[in-house]
Amino acid sequence: MPKIVDHEERRHRLAEAVWTLTLRDGLEGVTLRKVAVEAGVSMGQVQHYYATREDLVRDAIDRAVRALNARIEASIRATDPASAETMLRECLRAMLARDPESLRLLQLSVAVVGRAISDPAMAGVLAPGGGELLDFTAGLIAAAWQERGAPARGNGLIDADICWNLATSLGVDVALGQRSPDEALRVLDYHLDNLLG
Amino acid sequence: MPKIVDHEERRHRLAEAVWTLTLRDGLEGVTLRKVAVEAGVSMGQVQHYYATREDLVRDAIDRAVRALNARIEASIRATDPASAETMLRECLRAMLARDPESLRLLQLSVAVVGRAISDPAMAGVLAPGGGELLDFTAGLIAAAWQERGAPARGNGLIDADICWNLATSLGVDVALGQRSPDEALRVLDYHLDNLLG
DNA sequence: CCTCATGGTCAACGATCTTCGGCATGCGTC
DNA sequence: GACGCATGCCGAAGATCGTTGACCATGAGG
């Protein structure tokens, strides 16, 4: 019937504007007017696509987290699946934001952490994939041991848990600029050398 | 000359109000008027003690981080200094918020993480004590090895780095309610068993 | 009693988010 | 081709917020 526009494209453009403003002024500095200017549209249009400012920010953050996950999964799929150890290292390295776009998305993901303490819905977005990811990682660790001819030891699930905690913690450091990606990578590789050796 | 009041006590009371509101409504939900009501004072009085809302929130967060550090240091001082391993475990356990007051302060500290991505001043508050802490921890690890009669191996500074990254990451999980303190403690102890054994 | 620095209050202003009623556009239908 | 109306979009009013600046109250010193 009436005009037909690409809602997805509109929302993506608005989310991009929110991203830019968030990295520059912080989450609290994101204003409907500033978003409208940044996206080159009227403030009314912003309100047309999001009922409330909260919805706008929430969706923008949600898109950032999903985009980061997509990037991580893509880099994993691009890795040689023949070597479990290579796959394991690549999975964890993906959290270290070694290119500008990943850094941007990682910083945005970190921006939600604060919000999550008083907003359970946001805490859910950050949940680390749940138990399947730990199972998968534990499997990689066991396979890497086998490749190296080392016997299995300890509790693989906890080892996987520790790996992801370390990787995400290093990722946060990188996102906050308190550590260079190279340094984070050295720490991560050191831990994996100990774990697999 | 004129009336004399305890500024420190006033500011502490206001900071407590900010803490309560932050945990309930999030950092963005902290309003001068709500703070005034929560603290049982007039809004004018709040403004009298803090030039701007930003100053108020910043000081309240700063107090929370300092209070948490003080608690951690206190629990460390209360530990038997004869055993390096006990000392090491206690230092790292202190990040897991195993009592309600620590949990509250830890949650408040986590709340700033998001803010830190666009506010370098806040990032400084979160800096993990700097290099001295790593040196100290590396010393504890070396001493613990000696106690166990195990030879030193690897890079003590990186081992210490990994320990703190793991402990803080587990602490964040606990603060967000995604993991129980007991479970976090098991993961931490598992890692220390591997490291020291 | 007067002075005035300190502690505290209040009203007005601009910016902001939200609500709601209205305008425009163009597909479907006759 | 003309009409209907759902969709897309806009703008002004209302409510809330932070900030500003002038104002009042108190009580130790002269």
Short mmCIF file of C-alpha atoms (C1' of nucleotides) in Angstrom, two decimals:
data_model
loop_
_atom_site.label_atom_id
_atom_site.label_comp_id
_atom_site.label_asym_id
_atom_site.label_seq_id
_atom_site.Cartn_x
_atom_site.Cartn_y
_atom_site.Cartn_z
CA MET A 1 0.00 0.00 0.00
CA PRO A 2 2.03 2.95 1.18
CA LYS A 3 5.62 3.97 0.91
CA ILE A 4 8.01 1.11 1.43
CA VAL A 5 11.39 1.70 3.00
CA ASP A 6 14.12 -0.61 4.18
CA HIS A 7 13.60 -0.63 7.93
CA GLU A 8 16.68 -2.71 8.51
CA GLU A 9 18.86 -0.26 6.61
CA ARG A 10 17.37 2.69 8.54
CA ARG A 11 17.94 1.04 11.92
CA HIS A 12 21.45 0.05 10.96
CA ARG A 13 22.26 3.64 10.02
CA LEU A 14 20.88 4.87 13.34
CA ALA A 15 22.81 2.21 15.22
CA GLU A 16 26.01 3.33 13.50
CA ALA A 17 25.33 6.87 14.67
CA VAL A 18 24.79 5.63 18.22
CA TRP A 19 28.07 3.71 18.03
CA THR A 20 30.02 6.78 16.95
CA LEU A 21 28.49 8.94 19.67
CA THR A 22 28.95 6.29 22.34
CA LEU A 23 32.65 5.96 21.62
CA ARG A 24 33.03 9.74 21.64
CA ASP A 25 30.74 10.88 24.47
CA GLY A 26 29.87 7.71 26.36
CA LEU A 27 26.50 6.00 26.61
CA GLU A 28 25.02 8.83 28.64
CA GLY A 29 26.09 11.31 25.99
CA VAL A 30 23.88 9.70 23.37
CA THR A 31 21.06 12.11 22.66
CA LEU A 32 18.16 11.74 20.24
CA ARG A 33 19.11 15.06 18.63
CA LYS A 34 22.77 14.17 18.31
CA VAL A 35 21.86 10.80 16.83
CA ALA A 36 19.60 12.53 14.30
CA VAL A 37 22.37 14.94 13.27
CA GLU A 38 24.99 12.21 13.13
CA ALA A 39 22.75 10.01 10.97
CA GLY A 40 21.65 12.94 8.84
CA VAL A 41 17.96 12.53 9.52
CA SER A 42 15.31 14.41 11.48
CA MET A 43 14.78 13.78 15.15
CA GLY A 44 11.22 12.79 14.35
CA GLN A 45 12.47 9.98 12.17
CA VAL A 46 14.58 8.62 14.99
CA GLN A 47 11.51 8.61 17.20
CA HIS A 48 9.54 6.93 14.46
CA TYR A 49 11.85 3.92 14.47
CA TYR A 50 12.39 3.68 18.22
CA ALA A 51 9.64 4.36 20.73
CA THR A 52 12.07 5.49 23.36
CA ARG A 53 15.68 6.47 23.77
CA GLU A 54 16.19 3.35 25.83
CA ASP A 55 15.03 1.19 22.92
CA LEU A 56 17.38 2.96 20.55
CA VAL A 57 20.43 2.48 22.72
CA ARG A 58 19.48 -1.08 23.56
CA ASP A 59 19.12 -2.07 19.93
CA ALA A 60 22.36 -0.34 18.95
CA ILE A 61 24.27 -2.16 21.67
CA ASP A 62 22.61 -5.42 20.76
CA ARG A 63 23.70 -4.98 17.16
CA ALA A 64 27.26 -4.25 18.23
CA VAL A 65 27.47 -7.41 20.32
CA ARG A 66 25.97 -9.49 17.52
CA ALA A 67 28.32 -7.93 14.96
CA LEU A 68 31.29 -8.76 17.16
CA ASN A 69 30.14 -12.35 17.58
CA ALA A 70 29.67 -12.64 13.83
CA ARG A 71 33.21 -11.41 13.26
CA ILE A 72 34.59 -13.87 15.77
CA GLU A 73 32.71 -16.76 14.20
CA ALA A 74 33.87 -15.68 10.75
CA SER A 75 37.51 -15.66 11.79
CA ILE A 76 37.02 -19.08 13.33
CA ARG A 77 35.47 -20.48 10.17
CA ALA A 78 38.41 -19.10 8.20
CA THR A 79 40.82 -21.15 10.30
CA ASP A 80 42.28 -24.49 9.26
CA PRO A 81 40.08 -27.04 11.03
CA ALA A 82 42.72 -29.75 10.77
CA SER A 83 44.68 -28.59 13.82
CA ALA A 84 42.78 -28.42 17.09
CA GLU A 85 45.52 -26.33 18.69
CA THR A 86 45.44 -23.75 15.90
CA MET A 87 41.68 -23.63 16.14
CA LEU A 88 41.80 -23.19 19.91
CA ARG A 89 44.34 -20.37 19.73
CA GLU A 90 42.39 -18.62 16.99
CA CYS A 91 39.11 -18.81 18.91
CA LEU A 92 40.62 -17.15 21.93
CA ARG A 93 42.65 -14.62 19.93
CA ALA A 94 39.43 -13.41 18.37
CA MET A 95 38.61 -11.70 21.68
CA LEU A 96 41.69 -9.50 21.51
CA ALA A 97 40.44 -7.03 18.88
CA ARG A 98 43.44 -7.14 16.62
CA ASP A 99 41.87 -4.96 13.92
CA PRO A 100 40.18 -1.54 14.16
CA GLU A 101 36.65 -2.68 13.47
CA SER A 102 36.83 -5.44 16.07
CA LEU A 103 38.28 -2.95 18.55
CA ARG A 104 35.37 -0.62 17.97
CA LEU A 105 32.81 -3.40 18.47
CA LEU A 106 34.65 -4.71 21.51
CA GLN A 107 34.69 -1.26 23.10
CA LEU A 108 30.95 -0.98 22.52
CA SER A 109 30.41 -4.39 24.09
CA VAL A 110 32.44 -3.33 27.09
CA ALA A 111 30.29 -0.23 27.40
CA VAL A 112 27.31 -2.40 28.35
CA VAL A 113 29.01 -4.14 31.21
CA GLY A 114 28.26 -1.26 33.54
CA ARG A 115 24.65 -1.17 32.47
CA ALA A 116 24.30 -4.89 33.11
CA ILE A 117 24.55 -4.56 36.88
CA SER A 118 21.13 -2.91 37.08
CA ASP A 119 19.64 -4.31 33.87
CA PRO A 120 19.37 -8.10 33.78
CA ALA A 121 18.28 -8.00 30.13
CA MET A 122 21.66 -6.51 29.24
CA ALA A 123 23.48 -9.07 31.33
CA GLY A 124 21.91 -11.73 29.16
CA VAL A 125 23.37 -10.18 26.01
CA LEU A 126 26.83 -10.53 27.47
CA ALA A 127 26.44 -14.15 28.51
CA PRO A 128 29.38 -16.04 27.04
CA GLY A 129 27.44 -18.36 24.76
CA GLY A 130 26.54 -20.70 27.57
CA GLY A 131 27.66 -24.21 28.21
CA GLU A 132 27.96 -25.33 24.57
CA LEU A 133 30.90 -23.01 24.05
CA LEU A 134 32.67 -24.49 27.06
CA ASP A 135 31.99 -28.02 25.85
CA PHE A 136 33.32 -27.15 22.40
CA THR A 137 36.44 -25.53 23.86
CA ALA A 138 37.07 -28.42 26.21
CA GLY A 139 36.91 -30.69 23.18
CA LEU A 140 39.50 -28.57 21.39
CA ILE A 141 41.80 -28.74 24.40
CA ALA A 142 41.50 -32.52 24.60
CA ALA A 143 42.15 -32.82 20.85
CA ALA A 144 45.18 -30.53 21.11
CA TRP A 145 46.61 -32.75 23.85
CA GLN A 146 46.11 -35.73 21.63
CA GLU A 147 47.87 -33.99 18.74
CA ARG A 148 50.83 -33.33 20.96
CA GLY A 149 50.80 -36.84 22.32
CA ALA A 150 50.23 -35.55 25.83
CA PRO A 151 47.90 -37.37 28.23
CA ALA A 152 44.67 -35.70 29.31
CA ARG A 153 44.75 -34.24 32.81
CA GLY A 154 42.64 -32.11 35.10
CA ASN A 155 39.13 -30.96 34.29
CA GLY A 156 38.75 -29.89 30.67
CA LEU A 157 35.64 -27.83 31.32
CA ILE A 158 37.38 -25.76 33.96
CA ASP A 159 40.42 -25.38 31.72
CA ALA A 160 38.12 -24.08 28.98
CA ASP A 161 36.40 -21.79 31.47
CA ILE A 162 39.75 -20.33 32.51
CA CYS A 163 40.78 -19.81 28.90
CA TRP A 164 37.67 -17.80 28.10
CA ASN A 165 37.90 -15.78 31.29
CA LEU A 166 41.49 -14.92 30.52
CA ALA A 167 40.73 -14.05 26.90
CA THR A 168 37.79 -11.81 27.76
CA SER A 169 39.70 -10.10 30.55
CA LEU A 170 42.57 -9.40 28.19
CA GLY A 171 40.05 -8.18 25.63
CA VAL A 172 38.63 -5.70 28.11
CA ASP A 173 42.13 -4.44 28.84
CA VAL A 174 42.73 -3.95 25.14
CA ALA A 175 39.38 -2.22 24.70
CA LEU A 176 40.22 0.19 27.53
CA GLY A 177 43.63 0.89 26.05
CA GLN A 178 45.41 -0.43 29.13
CA ARG A 179 47.23 -3.08 27.17
CA SER A 180 48.36 -3.48 23.58
CA PRO A 181 46.92 -6.34 21.51
CA ASP A 182 50.46 -7.70 21.11
CA GLU A 183 51.03 -7.83 24.84
CA ALA A 184 47.65 -9.44 25.39
CA LEU A 185 48.50 -12.00 22.74
CA ARG A 186 51.78 -12.85 24.49
CA VAL A 187 49.99 -13.44 27.79
CA LEU A 188 47.35 -15.60 26.12
CA ASP A 189 49.92 -17.67 24.21
CA TYR A 190 51.95 -18.10 27.39
CA HIS A 191 48.95 -19.56 29.14
CA LEU A 192 48.13 -21.88 26.25
CA ASP A 193 51.75 -23.05 26.08
CA ASN A 194 51.53 -23.98 29.75
CA LEU A 195 48.15 -25.60 29.34
CA LEU A 196 49.02 -27.67 26.29
CA GLY A 197 52.68 -28.31 27.08
CA MET B 1 33.50 31.94 62.45
CA PRO B 2 30.35 30.40 61.03
CA LYS B 3 28.65 27.09 61.32
CA ILE B 4 31.00 24.16 61.17
CA VAL B 5 29.88 20.85 59.72
CA ASP B 6 31.61 17.60 58.89
CA HIS B 7 32.02 17.81 55.12
CA GLU B 8 33.40 14.31 54.94
CA GLU B 9 30.36 12.86 56.68
CA ARG B 10 28.00 14.78 54.37
CA ARG B 11 29.79 13.61 51.24
CA HIS B 12 29.85 10.05 52.50
CA ARG B 13 26.11 10.14 53.10
CA LEU B 14 25.53 11.48 49.59
CA ALA B 15 27.84 8.84 48.12
CA GLU B 16 25.85 6.14 49.91
CA ALA B 17 22.68 7.49 48.32
CA VAL B 18 24.34 7.43 44.89
CA TRP B 19 25.41 3.83 45.51
CA THR B 20 21.89 2.73 46.37
CA LEU B 21 20.39 4.46 43.34
CA THR B 22 23.10 3.15 41.02
CA LEU B 23 22.48 -0.45 42.01
CA ARG B 24 18.74 0.05 41.63
CA ASP B 25 18.43 2.26 38.53
CA GLY B 26 21.87 2.22 36.94
CA LEU B 27 24.35 5.07 36.65
CA GLU B 28 22.12 6.97 34.23
CA GLY B 29 19.25 6.73 36.67
CA VAL B 30 21.10 8.75 39.28
CA THR B 31 19.34 12.10 39.52
CA LEU B 32 20.14 15.05 41.77
CA ARG B 33 16.59 15.08 43.02
CA LYS B 34 16.53 11.33 43.71
CA VAL B 35 19.86 11.56 45.49
CA ALA B 36 18.48 14.34 47.66
CA VAL B 37 15.40 12.30 48.59
CA GLU B 38 17.43 9.14 49.21
CA ALA B 39 19.88 11.00 51.44
CA GLY B 40 17.09 12.88 53.18
CA VAL B 41 18.40 16.33 52.34
CA SER B 42 17.36 19.15 50.03
CA MET B 43 18.45 19.20 46.43
CA GLY B 44 20.16 22.51 47.12
CA GLN B 45 22.38 20.84 49.68
CA VAL B 46 23.51 18.27 47.15
CA GLN B 47 24.42 21.07 44.79
CA HIS B 48 26.20 22.86 47.59
CA TYR B 49 28.61 19.97 48.02
CA TYR B 50 29.07 19.08 44.37
CA ALA B 51 29.32 21.66 41.62
CA THR B 52 27.93 19.30 39.03
CA ARG B 53 26.20 15.97 38.71
CA GLU B 54 29.31 14.61 37.06
CA ASP B 55 31.37 15.52 40.14
CA LEU B 56 28.87 13.82 42.41
CA VAL B 57 28.83 10.56 40.50
CA ARG B 58 32.58 10.59 40.00
CA ASP B 59 33.28 11.05 43.68
CA ALA B 60 30.75 8.39 44.67
CA ILE B 61 32.34 5.88 42.29
CA ASP B 62 35.80 6.85 43.45
CA ARG B 63 34.76 6.21 47.04
CA ALA B 64 33.34 2.81 46.12
CA VAL B 65 36.54 1.73 44.40
CA ARG B 66 38.66 2.96 47.30
CA ALA B 67 36.39 1.26 49.82
CA LEU B 68 36.69 -2.01 47.93
CA ASN B 69 40.48 -1.72 47.79
CA ALA B 70 40.55 -0.99 51.51
CA ARG B 71 38.49 -4.11 52.20
CA ILE B 72 40.78 -6.22 50.08
CA GLU B 73 43.87 -4.88 51.79
CA ALA B 74 42.28 -5.45 55.18
CA SER B 75 41.51 -9.07 54.39
CA ILE B 76 45.07 -9.49 53.19
CA ARG B 77 46.52 -7.99 56.35
CA ALA B 78 44.35 -10.36 58.37
CA THR B 79 45.97 -13.36 56.68
CA ASP B 80 48.79 -15.41 58.12
CA PRO B 81 51.92 -13.98 56.46
CA ALA B 82 53.93 -17.12 57.17
CA SER B 83 52.58 -19.05 54.19
CA ALA B 84 53.13 -17.49 50.78
CA GLU B 85 50.60 -19.83 49.19
CA THR B 86 47.89 -18.92 51.69
CA MET B 87 48.67 -15.25 51.15
CA LEU B 88 48.49 -15.66 47.37
CA ARG B 89 45.17 -17.48 47.47
CA GLU B 90 43.70 -14.93 49.88
CA CYS B 91 44.80 -11.98 47.73
CA LEU B 92 43.07 -13.37 44.69
CA ARG B 93 40.00 -14.59 46.58
CA ALA B 94 39.44 -11.05 47.75
CA MET B 95 38.24 -10.17 44.24
CA LEU B 96 35.37 -12.65 44.42
CA ALA B 97 33.06 -10.64 46.68
CA ARG B 98 32.30 -13.37 49.17
CA ASP B 99 30.30 -11.09 51.51
CA PRO B 100 27.37 -8.75 50.78
CA GLU B 101 29.22 -5.48 51.35
CA SER B 102 32.08 -6.51 49.06
CA LEU B 103 29.56 -7.60 46.45
CA ARG B 104 27.93 -4.19 46.57
CA LEU B 105 31.23 -2.39 46.16
CA LEU B 106 32.34 -4.75 43.42
CA GLN B 107 29.13 -4.18 41.50
CA LEU B 108 29.66 -0.44 41.76
CA SER B 109 33.21 -0.82 40.51
CA VAL B 110 31.97 -2.85 37.57
CA ALA B 111 29.45 -0.11 36.81
CA VAL B 112 32.29 2.22 35.82
CA VAL B 113 33.82 -0.10 33.29
CA GLY B 114 31.41 1.07 30.62
CA ARG B 115 32.09 4.68 31.41
CA ALA B 116 35.83 4.11 31.11
CA ILE B 117 35.76 3.55 27.36
CA SER B 118 35.00 7.22 26.72
CA ASP B 119 36.42 8.68 29.93
CA PRO B 120 40.15 8.08 30.40
CA ALA B 121 40.00 9.52 33.90
CA MET B 122 37.70 6.66 34.90
CA ALA B 123 39.94 4.11 33.23
CA GLY B 124 42.71 5.24 35.56
CA VAL B 125 40.59 4.48 38.61
CA LEU B 126 40.25 0.89 37.47
CA ALA B 127 43.94 0.35 36.73
CA PRO B 128 44.98 -2.77 38.64
CA GLY B 129 47.48 -1.17 40.97
CA GLY B 130 50.16 -1.07 38.35
CA GLY B 131 53.40 -2.98 38.17
CA GLU B 132 54.13 -3.16 41.89
CA LEU B 133 51.16 -5.44 42.41
CA LEU B 134 52.43 -7.80 39.71
CA ASP B 135 55.91 -7.79 41.20
CA PHE B 136 54.49 -8.54 44.63
CA THR B 137 52.33 -11.35 43.28
CA ALA B 138 55.17 -12.84 41.26
CA GLY B 139 57.17 -12.88 44.50
CA LEU B 140 54.37 -14.74 46.26
CA ILE B 141 54.23 -17.32 43.47
CA ALA B 142 57.98 -17.89 43.63
CA ALA B 143 57.84 -18.21 47.42
CA ALA B 144 54.93 -20.66 47.17
CA TRP B 145 56.97 -22.81 44.78
CA GLN B 146 59.83 -22.77 47.24
CA GLU B 147 57.49 -23.80 50.08
CA ARG B 148 56.34 -26.75 48.03
CA GLY B 149 59.87 -27.64 47.04
CA ALA B 150 59.03 -27.15 43.38
CA PRO B 151 61.50 -25.53 41.01
CA ALA B 152 60.73 -22.13 39.50
CA ARG B 153 59.56 -22.23 35.90
CA GLY B 154 58.16 -19.92 33.24
CA ASN B 155 57.78 -16.19 33.67
CA GLY B 156 56.57 -15.23 37.14
CA LEU B 157 55.32 -11.82 36.04
CA ILE B 158 53.10 -13.31 33.35
CA ASP B 159 51.87 -15.96 35.77
CA ALA B 160 50.94 -13.16 38.18
CA ASP B 161 49.30 -11.25 35.34
CA ILE B 162 47.20 -14.26 34.43
CA CYS B 163 46.18 -14.80 38.04
CA TRP B 164 44.88 -11.26 38.39
CA ASN B 165 43.12 -11.35 35.04
CA LEU B 166 41.39 -14.56 36.01
CA ALA B 167 40.45 -13.27 39.45
CA THR B 168 39.01 -10.00 38.16
CA SER B 169 37.13 -11.73 35.36
CA LEU B 170 35.61 -14.14 37.86
CA GLY B 171 34.82 -11.16 40.08
CA VAL B 172 32.91 -9.48 37.26
CA ASP B 173 30.95 -12.68 36.68
CA VAL B 174 30.04 -12.79 40.35
CA ALA B 175 29.09 -9.11 40.36
CA LEU B 176 26.80 -9.66 37.37
CA GLY B 177 25.22 -12.66 39.04
CA GLN B 178 26.31 -15.00 36.25
CA ARG B 179 28.32 -17.18 38.60
CA SER B 180 28.16 -17.98 42.29
CA PRO B 181 31.09 -17.04 44.51
CA ASP B 182 31.58 -20.72 45.32
CA GLU B 183 31.87 -21.68 41.68
CA ALA B 184 34.27 -18.81 41.03
CA LEU B 185 36.33 -19.95 43.97
CA ARG B 186 36.54 -23.48 42.58
CA VAL B 187 37.79 -22.20 39.23
CA LEU B 188 40.36 -19.96 40.89
CA ASP B 189 41.62 -22.72 43.18
CA TYR B 190 41.83 -25.10 40.24
CA HIS B 191 44.08 -22.69 38.40
CA LEU B 192 46.28 -22.11 41.45
CA ASP B 193 46.56 -25.87 42.00
CA ASN B 194 47.81 -26.24 38.44
CA LEU B 195 50.14 -23.27 38.75
CA LEU B 196 51.71 -24.29 42.04
CA GLY B 197 51.60 -28.04 41.63
"C1'" DC C 1 25.29 45.10 68.21
"C1'" DC C 2 27.36 44.64 63.82
"C1'" DT C 3 30.18 42.00 60.21
"C1'" DC C 4 30.54 38.57 57.12
"C1'" DA C 5 32.12 33.99 55.87
"C1'" DT C 6 30.02 29.60 55.79
"C1'" DG C 7 26.10 26.47 55.03
"C1'" DG C 8 22.00 26.02 52.77
"C1'" DT C 9 17.76 27.23 49.85
"C1'" DC C 10 14.99 28.50 45.98
"C1'" DA C 11 13.20 29.93 41.41
"C1'" DA C 12 14.07 30.37 36.73
"C1'" DC C 13 16.32 28.75 32.41
"C1'" DG C 14 17.78 25.76 28.74
"C1'" DA C 15 18.17 21.10 27.25
"C1'" DT C 16 16.26 16.78 27.11
"C1'" DC C 17 12.82 12.74 26.44
"C1'" DT C 18 8.18 11.63 25.74
"C1'" DT C 19 3.48 12.10 24.01
"C1'" DC C 20 0.13 13.06 20.72
"C1'" DG C 21 -2.14 15.05 16.95
"C1'" DG C 22 -1.37 16.15 12.21
"C1'" DC C 23 0.65 16.04 7.34
"C1'" DA C 24 2.43 13.63 3.21
"C1'" DT C 25 3.14 9.86 0.22
"C1'" DG C 26 1.98 6.19 -2.76
"C1'" DC C 27 0.09 1.33 -3.13
"C1'" DG C 28 -4.37 -1.07 -3.66
"C1'" DT C 29 -8.91 -0.71 -5.27
"C1'" DC C 30 -12.82 0.83 -7.83
"C1'" DG D 1 -7.79 8.13 -13.21
"C1'" DA D 2 -9.56 8.96 -8.51
"C1'" DC D 3 -10.24 7.70 -4.00
"C1'" DG D 4 -9.06 5.34 0.62
"C1'" DC D 5 -6.00 4.71 4.01
"C1'" DA D 6 -2.03 2.50 6.06
"C1'" DT D 7 2.64 3.79 6.43
"C1'" DG D 8 6.29 7.11 7.15
"C1'" DC D 9 7.38 11.28 9.07
"C1'" DC D 10 7.09 15.76 11.44
"C1'" DG D 11 6.49 19.36 15.17
"C1'" DA D 12 4.64 21.52 19.25
"C1'" DA D 13 3.32 20.86 24.12
"C1'" DG D 14 4.32 18.71 28.66
"C1'" DA D 15 7.28 16.78 32.07
"C1'" DT D 16 11.76 16.12 34.05
"C1'" DC D 17 16.45 17.08 34.46
"C1'" DG D 18 20.99 19.78 35.38
"C1'" DT D 19 22.78 24.24 35.91
"C1'" DT D 20 22.98 28.96 37.21
"C1'" DG D 21 22.66 32.83 40.13
"C1'" DA D 22 20.67 35.41 43.66
"C1'" DC D 23 19.01 34.90 48.06
"C1'" DC D 24 18.38 33.71 53.33
"C1'" DA D 25 20.12 31.79 57.94
"C1'" DT D 26 23.45 31.07 61.34
"C1'" DG D 27 26.90 32.08 64.57
"C1'" DA D 28 31.87 33.16 65.76
"C1'" DG D 29 34.69 37.46 65.85
"C1'" DG D 30 35.08 42.77 66.24
#
